[in-house]
Coordinates of C-alpha atoms and ligand atoms in Angstrom, one line a residue:
Chain Y
M8 CA -1.6 -5.5 -6.1
K9 CA -0.6 -9.0 -5.0
P10 CA 1.3 -9.1 -1.6
F11 CA 5.1 -8.9 -1.8
T12 CA 8.1 -8.6 0.5
Y13 CA 10.7 -5.9 0.0
E14 CA 14.4 -5.5 0.7
R15 CA 17.1 -2.9 0.0
P16 CA 20.5 -4.6 -0.3
T17 CA 23.7 -2.5 -0.4
T18 CA 25.9 -4.2 -3.0
P19 CA 25.1 -5.1 -6.7
A20 CA 26.1 -8.8 -6.3
A21 CA 23.8 -9.1 -3.2
A22 CA 21.0 -7.6 -5.2
A23 CA 21.6 -10.0 -8.0
A24 CA 21.7 -12.9 -5.6
A25 CA 18.5 -11.8 -3.9
V26 CA 16.6 -11.8 -7.2
T27 CA 18.3 -15.1 -8.4
R28 CA 17.3 -16.8 -5.2
R29 CA 13.6 -16.4 -5.7
P30 CA 11.9 -17.1 -9.0
D31 CA 9.2 -14.5 -8.2
A32 CA 11.5 -11.7 -7.3
K33 CA 12.1 -8.5 -9.3
F34 CA 14.3 -5.5 -9.1
I35 CA 12.6 -2.2 -8.5
A36 CA 14.2 1.2 -9.4
G37 CA 12.0 4.3 -9.9
G38 CA 9.0 2.0 -10.0
T39 CA 7.2 4.2 -12.6
N40 CA 6.7 1.2 -14.9
L41 CA 6.8 -1.8 -12.6
L42 CA 4.2 -0.4 -10.1
D43 CA 1.9 0.7 -12.8
L44 CA 1.9 -2.9 -14.1
M45 CA 1.6 -4.3 -10.6
K46 CA -1.5 -2.4 -9.9
L47 CA -3.0 -4.0 -13.0
Q48 CA -1.7 -7.4 -12.0
I49 CA 0.2 -7.6 -15.3
E50 CA 3.3 -8.0 -13.2
T51 CA 2.9 -10.0 -9.9
P52 CA 6.3 -10.3 -8.2
G53 CA 6.3 -11.8 -4.7
H54 CA 9.5 -10.1 -3.7
L55 CA 11.0 -6.7 -4.6
V56 CA 14.7 -5.9 -4.5
D57 CA 15.2 -2.1 -4.4
V58 CA 18.3 -0.9 -6.2
Q59 CA 18.4 2.5 -4.5
D60 CA 21.2 1.8 -2.1
L61 CA 23.6 0.2 -4.6
R62 CA 25.5 3.4 -5.3
L63 CA 24.8 3.2 -9.0
D64 CA 24.0 6.8 -9.3
T65 CA 27.0 8.6 -10.7
I66 CA 28.1 9.5 -14.3
E67 CA 31.8 9.1 -14.8
A68 CA 34.3 9.6 -17.6
T69 CA 35.8 6.3 -19.0
D70 CA 39.4 5.8 -20.0
D71 CA 38.5 5.7 -23.7
G72 CA 36.9 9.2 -23.6
G73 CA 33.3 8.0 -23.1
L74 CA 30.9 8.0 -20.2
R75 CA 29.8 5.4 -17.7
I76 CA 26.2 6.1 -16.6
G77 CA 25.1 4.4 -13.4
A78 CA 22.0 2.2 -13.7
R79 CA 20.1 4.3 -11.2
V80 CA 21.0 7.7 -12.6
T81 CA 17.7 9.4 -13.1
N82 CA 16.5 10.5 -16.5
T83 CA 16.5 14.1 -15.4
A84 CA 20.1 13.8 -14.0
L85 CA 21.3 12.2 -17.2
A86 CA 19.6 14.8 -19.5
S87 CA 21.0 17.6 -17.3
D88 CA 24.6 16.5 -17.2
P89 CA 26.8 19.1 -18.9
R90 CA 28.9 16.4 -20.7
V91 CA 25.7 14.7 -22.1
R92 CA 24.3 18.0 -23.2
R93 CA 27.6 19.0 -24.9
D94 CA 28.7 15.7 -26.5
Y95 CA 25.6 13.4 -26.6
G96 CA 22.9 15.9 -27.4
V97 CA 20.7 13.3 -29.0
L98 CA 20.5 11.4 -25.7
A99 CA 19.5 14.5 -23.7
R100 CA 16.9 15.4 -26.4
A101 CA 15.5 11.9 -26.5
I102 CA 15.1 11.7 -22.7
L103 CA 13.5 15.2 -22.5
A104 CA 11.0 14.2 -25.2
G105 CA 9.6 11.4 -23.0
A106 CA 7.2 11.2 -20.1
S107 CA 6.8 14.3 -17.8
G108 CA 9.1 16.2 -15.5
Q109 CA 7.8 14.3 -12.4
L110 CA 8.3 10.9 -14.1
R111 CA 11.8 11.7 -15.4
N112 CA 12.8 12.7 -11.9
K113 CA 12.0 9.2 -10.8
A114 CA 12.7 7.1 -13.9
T115 CA 16.2 5.5 -14.0
T116 CA 18.6 4.6 -16.8
A117 CA 18.1 0.8 -16.4
G118 CA 14.4 1.0 -15.7
N119 CA 13.9 3.1 -18.9
L120 CA 15.6 0.5 -21.0
L121 CA 13.5 -2.3 -19.5
Q122 CA 10.1 -0.5 -19.6
R123 CA 7.5 -2.7 -21.2
T124 CA 5.4 -2.1 -24.3
R125 CA 2.4 0.2 -24.4
C126 CA 0.4 -2.2 -26.7
P127 CA -3.2 -1.5 -25.5
Y128 CA -3.9 -5.3 -25.5
F129 CA -1.0 -6.0 -23.3
Y130 CA -2.6 -3.7 -20.7
D131 CA -6.1 -5.2 -21.1
T132 CA -6.0 -8.4 -19.1
Y133 CA -9.2 -9.6 -20.6
Q134 CA -7.5 -9.9 -24.0
P135 CA -5.2 -12.7 -25.2
C136 CA -1.6 -11.5 -25.3
N137 CA 1.5 -13.7 -25.9
K138 CA 3.7 -11.3 -24.1
R139 CA 1.6 -11.1 -21.0
Q140 CA 0.5 -14.7 -21.1
P141 CA 2.7 -16.9 -23.3
G142 CA 0.7 -19.0 -25.7
S143 CA -2.6 -17.1 -25.3
G144 CA -2.5 -15.5 -28.7
C145 CA -2.2 -11.9 -29.9
A146 CA -5.3 -9.6 -29.9
A147 CA -3.4 -6.9 -31.7
I148 CA -2.9 -8.9 -34.9
G149 CA -6.2 -8.3 -36.6
G150 CA -7.2 -5.8 -33.9
Y151 CA -6.6 -2.1 -33.6
G152 CA -3.0 -1.7 -34.8
R153 CA -2.4 2.1 -34.9
P154 CA 0.3 2.3 -32.2
L155 CA 2.0 -1.0 -33.1
A156 CA 5.1 -2.1 -35.0
V157 CA 5.5 -1.9 -38.8
I158 CA 8.7 -3.9 -38.9
G159 CA 10.5 -6.5 -36.7
G160 CA 7.3 -8.1 -35.4
S161 CA 6.3 -11.7 -35.8
D162 CA 3.1 -13.8 -36.1
A163 CA 3.1 -13.9 -32.3
C164 CA 3.5 -10.2 -31.4
I165 CA 3.7 -6.8 -33.1
A166 CA 4.3 -4.6 -30.1
T167 CA 6.7 -1.7 -30.1
H168 CA 9.4 -0.8 -27.6
P169 CA 8.2 2.5 -26.1
S170 CA 11.4 4.1 -24.9
D171 CA 12.8 7.3 -26.4
M172 CA 16.1 7.1 -24.5
A173 CA 16.8 3.6 -25.9
V174 CA 16.6 4.9 -29.5
A175 CA 19.4 7.4 -28.7
L176 CA 21.5 4.8 -26.9
R177 CA 21.2 2.5 -30.0
L178 CA 22.3 5.4 -32.2
L179 CA 25.3 6.0 -30.0
D180 CA 26.3 2.3 -29.8
A181 CA 26.0 2.2 -26.0
R182 CA 26.8 -1.0 -24.0
V183 CA 24.9 -2.3 -21.1
E184 CA 27.1 -3.5 -18.2
T185 CA 25.7 -6.2 -15.9
V186 CA 26.6 -8.4 -12.9
T187 CA 25.1 -11.7 -11.8
A188 CA 24.8 -13.3 -8.4
D189 CA 28.2 -15.0 -8.6
G190 CA 29.9 -11.7 -9.4
T191 CA 30.4 -12.3 -13.1
T192 CA 30.2 -9.1 -15.2
R193 CA 29.6 -8.6 -18.9
A194 CA 29.0 -5.7 -21.3
I195 CA 26.1 -6.3 -23.8
P196 CA 26.2 -4.1 -27.0
I197 CA 22.9 -2.3 -27.1
A198 CA 22.2 -3.7 -30.6
D199 CA 22.0 -7.2 -29.0
F200 CA 20.2 -6.1 -25.8
H201 CA 16.6 -6.0 -26.9
R202 CA 15.3 -9.0 -28.7
L203 CA 12.8 -9.4 -31.5
P204 CA 9.7 -11.3 -30.5
G205 CA 9.9 -14.3 -32.8
D206 CA 7.9 -17.2 -31.1
T207 CA 8.8 -15.9 -27.6
P208 CA 7.6 -12.3 -27.2
H209 CA 7.7 -12.5 -23.4
V210 CA 11.5 -12.8 -23.6
E211 CA 12.4 -9.2 -24.3
T212 CA 16.1 -8.8 -23.6
A213 CA 19.4 -10.6 -23.5
L214 CA 19.4 -10.5 -19.6
A215 CA 19.4 -13.7 -17.6
R216 CA 17.1 -14.0 -14.6
G217 CA 18.6 -12.1 -11.7
E218 CA 21.2 -10.3 -13.9
L219 CA 21.5 -6.7 -12.6
I220 CA 22.3 -3.8 -14.9
T221 CA 25.0 -1.8 -13.2
A222 CA 25.7 0.9 -15.9
V223 CA 25.3 1.9 -19.5
T224 CA 28.5 3.1 -21.2
L225 CA 28.8 5.5 -24.1
P226 CA 31.8 5.4 -26.5
K227 CA 33.7 8.6 -27.1
P228 CA 31.7 11.4 -28.7
L229 CA 30.8 11.2 -32.4
G230 CA 30.7 14.9 -33.2
G231 CA 28.2 16.0 -35.8
T232 CA 24.8 17.7 -35.2
H233 CA 22.5 15.8 -32.8
V234 CA 18.7 15.7 -33.5
Y235 CA 15.8 13.8 -31.9
R236 CA 12.5 14.3 -33.6
K237 CA 9.4 12.8 -32.0
V238 CA 6.0 12.7 -33.6
R239 CA 3.1 12.1 -31.3
D240 CA -0.6 12.8 -30.8
R241 CA 0.0 15.6 -28.3
A242 CA 2.8 18.2 -28.2
S243 CA 4.1 16.7 -24.9
Y244 CA 3.6 13.8 -22.5
A245 CA 2.7 11.2 -25.0
F246 CA 4.5 8.2 -26.5
A247 CA 6.0 8.3 -30.0
L248 CA 4.0 7.3 -33.1
V249 CA 7.4 7.6 -34.8
S250 CA 10.7 9.1 -33.6
V251 CA 14.0 9.7 -35.3
A252 CA 17.3 10.0 -33.6
A253 CA 20.1 11.3 -35.9
V254 CA 23.7 12.5 -35.9
I255 CA 24.6 14.2 -39.1
R256 CA 28.1 15.3 -40.0
P257 CA 28.8 18.4 -42.1
D258 CA 29.5 16.3 -45.2
G259 CA 25.9 14.8 -45.0
T260 CA 27.0 11.4 -43.6
G261 CA 25.8 10.2 -40.2
R262 CA 23.6 7.8 -38.3
V263 CA 19.8 7.3 -38.0
A264 CA 17.7 5.2 -35.6
L265 CA 14.0 4.9 -35.3
G266 CA 11.6 4.6 -32.4
G267 CA 7.9 3.8 -32.4
V268 CA 8.0 1.4 -35.4
A269 CA 9.6 -1.8 -34.1
P270 CA 9.9 -4.1 -31.0
K271 CA 13.3 -2.6 -30.4
P272 CA 15.1 0.6 -31.4
W273 CA 15.4 0.3 -35.1
R274 CA 18.7 1.0 -36.8
A275 CA 20.3 -0.5 -40.0
E276 CA 23.9 0.6 -40.5
A277 CA 23.5 -0.1 -44.3
A278 CA 20.6 2.4 -44.5
E279 CA 22.9 5.1 -43.1
A280 CA 25.1 4.9 -46.2
E281 CA 22.1 6.3 -48.1
L282 CA 22.1 9.5 -46.0
P283 CA 23.8 11.7 -48.7
S284 CA 21.0 10.6 -51.1
G285 CA 18.2 11.9 -48.9
A286 CA 15.4 10.8 -46.6
K287 CA 13.5 8.6 -49.0
A288 CA 16.5 6.4 -49.7
V289 CA 17.3 6.1 -46.0
A290 CA 13.7 5.3 -45.1
D291 CA 13.3 2.7 -47.9
A292 CA 16.5 0.9 -46.7
L293 CA 15.5 1.1 -43.0
L294 CA 12.0 -0.2 -43.6
A295 CA 12.6 -2.8 -46.3
G296 CA 10.4 -5.8 -45.6
A297 CA 8.0 -3.7 -43.4
R298 CA 4.6 -5.4 -42.7
P299 CA 2.3 -2.6 -41.5
T300 CA -1.4 -3.2 -40.6
A301 CA -4.2 -1.1 -42.2
D302 CA -4.2 1.1 -39.1
N303 CA -0.5 1.9 -39.0
A304 CA 0.6 2.0 -42.7
F305 CA 0.7 5.8 -42.1
K306 CA 3.9 5.2 -40.2
L307 CA 5.9 4.5 -43.4
P308 CA 5.5 7.9 -45.0
L309 CA 5.7 9.5 -41.6
V310 CA 9.2 7.9 -41.1
E311 CA 10.4 9.3 -44.4
R312 CA 9.1 12.8 -43.6
T313 CA 10.5 12.7 -40.0
I314 CA 13.9 11.7 -41.3
A315 CA 13.7 14.6 -43.9
A316 CA 12.8 17.0 -41.0
A317 CA 15.7 15.7 -38.9
I318 CA 18.1 16.2 -41.8
S319 CA 16.9 19.7 -42.4
D320 CA 17.1 20.4 -38.6
A321 CA 20.7 19.3 -38.7
R322 CA 21.5 21.7 -41.6
E323 CA 20.1 24.8 -39.7
Chain Q
M29 CA 4.2 -5.3 6.8
M30 CA 7.2 -3.1 7.4
K31 CA 8.3 -0.2 9.6
L32 CA 8.7 3.2 7.9
S33 CA 10.2 6.5 9.2
F34 CA 10.4 9.6 7.1
E35 CA 9.9 13.4 7.5
V36 CA 6.7 14.9 6.2
N37 CA 6.3 18.7 6.1
G38 CA 9.1 19.1 8.7
T39 CA 7.6 16.6 11.1
P40 CA 9.2 13.2 11.7
C41 CA 6.7 10.4 11.1
D42 CA 7.0 6.8 12.2
L43 CA 4.6 4.2 10.8
A44 CA 5.0 1.0 12.9
E45 CA 3.4 -1.3 10.4
I46 CA 2.7 -0.5 6.8
D47 CA 1.7 -2.9 4.1
T48 CA 4.5 -3.0 1.5
R49 CA 1.9 -2.4 -1.2
T50 CA 1.0 1.1 0.1
T51 CA 2.0 3.8 -2.3
L52 CA 3.5 7.1 -1.0
L53 CA 0.2 8.7 -2.0
D54 CA -1.9 6.3 0.0
A55 CA 0.4 6.6 3.0
L56 CA 0.0 10.4 3.0
R57 CA -3.8 10.3 2.5
E58 CA -4.9 7.2 4.4
H59 CA -2.3 6.9 7.2
L60 CA -1.2 10.5 7.8
R61 CA -4.6 12.0 6.9
L62 CA -2.9 14.6 4.6
T63 CA -5.7 14.6 2.0
G64 CA -4.5 17.7 0.2
T65 CA -2.5 15.5 -2.2
K66 CA -5.1 14.0 -4.7
K67 CA -5.5 10.7 -6.5
G68 CA -6.6 11.3 -10.1
C69 CA -5.5 8.3 -12.2
D70 CA -3.2 6.3 -9.8
H71 CA -1.1 5.5 -12.9
G72 CA 1.3 8.5 -13.4
Q73 CA -0.9 10.1 -16.1
C74 CA -2.4 13.1 -14.5
G75 CA 0.0 14.7 -11.9
A76 CA -2.7 15.3 -9.2
C77 CA -0.5 13.3 -6.7
T78 CA 2.6 15.4 -7.3
V79 CA 4.7 15.9 -4.1
L80 CA 8.2 17.0 -3.4
V81 CA 10.7 14.3 -2.2
N82 CA 13.9 15.8 -0.9
G83 CA 12.9 18.9 -2.9
T84 CA 12.3 17.0 -6.2
R85 CA 8.8 16.6 -7.7
I86 CA 7.5 13.1 -8.3
N87 CA 4.2 11.3 -8.8
S88 CA 3.5 9.8 -5.4
C89 CA 1.1 7.3 -6.9
L90 CA 3.9 5.4 -8.6
S91 CA 6.2 5.1 -5.6
L92 CA 6.0 2.7 -2.7
A93 CA 6.0 4.3 0.7
V94 CA 8.7 1.9 1.9
Q95 CA 11.0 3.2 -0.8
H96 CA 10.9 6.5 1.0
H97 CA 12.4 5.4 4.4
G98 CA 14.6 8.4 5.5
D99 CA 13.3 10.8 2.9
R100 CA 12.0 14.4 3.4
I101 CA 8.5 14.8 1.9
T102 CA 6.7 18.1 1.2
T103 CA 3.0 18.1 0.4
I104 CA 0.7 21.1 -0.4
E105 CA 0.0 21.3 3.4
G106 CA 3.7 21.8 4.0
L107 CA 4.2 24.6 1.4
G108 CA 2.1 27.1 3.2
T109 CA -0.9 27.4 5.6
P110 CA -4.2 29.3 5.2
G111 CA -2.8 32.1 7.3
A112 CA 0.6 32.2 5.6
L113 CA 0.3 31.1 2.0
H114 CA 3.3 30.1 -0.1
P115 CA 3.8 32.8 -2.8
M116 CA 2.7 30.2 -5.4
Q117 CA -0.5 29.4 -3.5
A118 CA -1.2 33.2 -3.2
A119 CA -0.6 33.6 -7.0
F120 CA -2.9 30.8 -7.9
V121 CA -5.6 32.5 -5.8
R122 CA -4.9 35.9 -7.4
H123 CA -5.0 34.5 -10.9
D124 CA -7.8 32.0 -10.6
G125 CA -5.5 29.2 -11.4
Y126 CA -8.2 26.6 -10.8
Q127 CA -11.9 25.9 -11.1
C128 CA -12.9 22.8 -9.2
G129 CA -9.6 22.7 -7.5
Y130 CA -9.0 18.9 -7.7
C131 CA -5.7 19.1 -9.7
T132 CA -4.6 22.3 -7.8
P133 CA -2.4 20.8 -5.0
G134 CA -0.5 18.8 -7.6
Q135 CA -0.3 21.8 -9.9
I136 CA 1.1 24.0 -7.1
C137 CA 3.7 21.5 -6.0
S138 CA 4.7 21.0 -9.6
A139 CA 4.8 24.8 -10.2
V140 CA 7.1 25.4 -7.3
A141 CA 9.5 22.6 -8.5
V142 CA 9.4 23.8 -12.1
L143 CA 10.7 27.2 -11.2
A144 CA 13.4 25.5 -9.1
E145 CA 14.3 23.2 -12.0
I146 CA 14.7 26.1 -14.4
E147 CA 16.8 27.9 -11.8
A148 CA 19.0 24.8 -11.4
G149 CA 19.5 24.7 -15.2
V150 CA 17.6 21.5 -15.9
P151 CA 16.8 21.6 -19.7
S152 CA 13.5 20.7 -21.2
H153 CA 12.1 19.4 -24.6
V154 CA 11.7 23.0 -25.8
T155 CA 15.1 24.4 -24.7
A156 CA 16.6 25.4 -28.0
D157 CA 20.2 25.6 -26.8
L158 CA 21.3 22.7 -24.6
G159 CA 24.6 24.4 -23.9
A160 CA 22.9 27.4 -22.2
A161 CA 20.8 27.9 -19.1
P162 CA 17.2 27.4 -20.0
P163 CA 15.3 30.6 -20.4
L164 CA 12.3 31.5 -18.2
T165 CA 9.6 31.7 -20.9
N166 CA 5.9 30.9 -21.3
L167 CA 6.9 28.1 -23.6
E168 CA 9.3 26.5 -21.1
I169 CA 6.7 26.8 -18.3
R170 CA 4.0 25.1 -20.4
E171 CA 6.2 22.2 -21.5
R172 CA 7.4 21.6 -18.0
M173 CA 3.9 21.6 -16.6
S174 CA 2.6 19.0 -19.2
G175 CA 2.6 16.3 -16.5
N176 CA -0.2 18.1 -14.7
I177 CA -3.6 17.7 -16.4
C178 CA -6.4 20.1 -15.5
R179 CA -9.8 18.9 -16.6
C180 CA -11.3 22.3 -16.0
G181 CA -8.7 23.8 -18.3
A182 CA -7.3 26.5 -16.0
Y183 CA -4.0 26.2 -17.8
S184 CA -3.6 29.8 -19.0
N185 CA -4.3 31.2 -15.5
I186 CA -1.8 28.7 -14.0
V187 CA 0.9 29.9 -16.4
D188 CA 0.0 33.5 -15.4
A189 CA 0.4 32.6 -11.7
M190 CA 3.7 31.0 -12.3
A191 CA 5.0 33.8 -14.4
E192 CA 4.1 36.3 -11.6
V193 CA 6.0 34.3 -9.0
A194 CA 8.9 33.9 -11.4
G195 CA 8.8 37.7 -12.1
V196 CA 8.4 37.4 -15.8
K197 CA 5.8 38.4 -18.3
A198 CA 3.9 35.3 -19.5
Ligands
FAD408 C1 2.2 8.4 -18.0 C2 3.6 7.9 -18.5 C3 4.1 8.4 -19.7 C4 5.4 8.0 -20.1 N1 5.8 8.5 -21.3 C5 7.0 8.0 -21.8 C6 7.6 8.5 -23.0 O1 7.0 9.3 -23.7 N2 8.8 8.0 -23.4 C7 9.5 7.1 -22.7 O2 10.5 6.7 -23.1 N3 9.0 6.6 -21.5 C8 7.8 7.1 -21.1 N4 7.3 6.6 -19.9 C9 8.0 5.4 -19.3 C10 9.1 5.8 -18.3 O3 10.1 6.3 -19.0 C11 9.4 4.5 -17.6 O4 8.4 4.2 -16.7 C12 10.7 4.6 -16.8 O5 11.8 5.0 -17.6 C13 11.0 3.3 -16.0 O6 12.1 3.5 -15.1 P1 12.0 3.1 -13.6 O7 13.3 3.4 -13.0 O8 10.9 3.8 -12.9 O9 11.7 1.6 -13.8 P2 11.0 0.5 -12.8 O10 9.5 0.7 -13.0 O11 11.5 0.6 -11.4 O12 11.5 -0.8 -13.5 C14 11.2 -1.2 -14.8 C15 11.8 -2.6 -15.0 O13 13.2 -2.5 -15.0 C16 13.7 -3.5 -14.1 N5 15.0 -2.9 -13.5 C17 15.1 -1.7 -12.9 N6 16.4 -1.4 -12.6 C18 17.1 -2.5 -12.9 C19 18.5 -2.9 -12.9 N7 19.4 -2.0 -12.4 N8 18.8 -4.1 -13.4 C20 17.9 -4.9 -13.9 N9 16.6 -4.7 -14.0 C21 16.2 -3.5 -13.5 C22 12.6 -3.8 -13.1 O14 12.7 -5.0 -12.5 C23 11.4 -3.6 -14.0 O15 11.2 -4.8 -14.7 C24 6.1 7.0 -19.4 C25 5.6 6.5 -18.2 C26 4.3 6.9 -17.8 C27 3.8 6.4 -16.5
SF4_409 S1 1.2 -7.2 -30.0 FE1 2.4 -8.3 -28.4 S2 1.9 -7.2 -26.6 FE2 0.3 -6.7 -28.0 S3 -1.4 -8.2 -27.7 FE3 0.0 -9.0 -29.3 S4 1.4 -10.3 -28.1 FE4 0.5 -8.9 -26.6
FES410 S1 -2.7 10.1 -9.4 FE1 -0.6 10.1 -9.7 S2 -0.4 10.8 -11.7 FE2 -2.5 10.6 -11.5
FES411 S1 -9.2 23.0 -11.5 FE1 -10.5 21.3 -12.0 S2 -9.2 19.9 -12.7 FE2 -7.9 21.6 -12.6

């Protein structure tokens, strides 16, 4: 690891100011992604601003019947919350399908949303990677593409977003609340939070430099049956090849979002209109325009089958 | 360099000067000479470095020591001693829950925490009913221990040891 200095401010605005002040500063929450990348010198911050004393670790009811989840609420605490288990089951299920018990105890809501891709070439510092080193090229295109995106990628990058939690948050239409150094706050709809790579794959979110996530809010509960189906190479403790988050109502209508296939949680509201017609229609609409590689073309039929399994889970 | 004070296995520890880059794992092993906690992968992938922080299990390789100022850490050395084993340590011995023993301190810290997590009602990926308390079953134990890899493959004996401590039939 490169040397760095470390501080623990006590207010969100002070934390935002501390990161804004230094171009080489970063926030650190659980550290489970950032430290991993710092050991490999993929991330090389010169200053770390720890968010643990900002009191962003509660889950509260909002006036409109939803929930406000503090940015530092751990993945375990969020998946264990009785309100989340009762009203937002898909979120609890998605979190519990990810990582391990130890990691979920440490991982936070904001950190999980901002975790970086698991593209193997992003991790291999001997390979060109536009995300790690803008302008260097993309070793994944034409390389081994099995874990990579089938849709939403560009000629510069075909990495996937690895989070399970984010797929459920996209399904639930969550909003990401932030604060900047001057105290300005805003709420970013989750659909606009993660960006597609285009020509700038290193720019991954709508956040400005130094903008601190303070909370993630959920609108009032949707009802319906909540399902999260994750397909992976091992039964546990592995990233998704494909995942499906779904909320299905008794009349067969509902919502569907995908993980493991795109640079951001993948949802198309128009595709959801096809739910009563079955999994194939939904998958076709969601994946229209997909550009898989030879190694990951299997994800297309896998999406359809996983949606079918999710619909049938919901009927049980 | 920073100053760090925390409690390790019931003893207050003050490190006058610690490099900010030091992980909790390296602080325990290199500075405090508590070499029970092992380094397997150093990237959160194996669980050998599992310790309890304020009673909760984490991977000590993916945490900075300076993030733990004021925390209460328990390592394998703090769970029991050779003369007075923790019930989980004794059960691992009885059931041969290891072969080479490298993953074992992490497995035991994790195992103690897993039973506490089930007791506290924390759900898991295999919990069928999110509305109910998670059941103490073989399936639950296996899923919850998936963050601890054992290259020797002692898994089934580990589950037996845990089931004995939990008082259930595995
Ligand atoms: C072996 C392994 C397996 C895993 N498996 C899975 C899996 O199957 N599914 C899955 O979804 N995830 C998985 N993960 C990833 C894990 O979920 C993330 O590492 C974790 O959620 C990151 O959270 P953190 O709090 O530790 O983030 P950190 O590492 O602390 O931070 C991550 C990023 O977020 C930024 N940040 C943190 N807090 C804020 C804030 N409040 N405002 C603005 N920026 C902030 C940091 O600057 C950093 O850039 C796995 C990780 C490992 C190591
Ligand atoms: S797909 Fe993206 S992350 Fe992977 S090598 Fe190409 S540019 Fe880098
Ligand atoms: S050494 Fe920490 S998980 Fe492997
Ligand atoms: S006992 Fe050898 S790795 Fe587990």
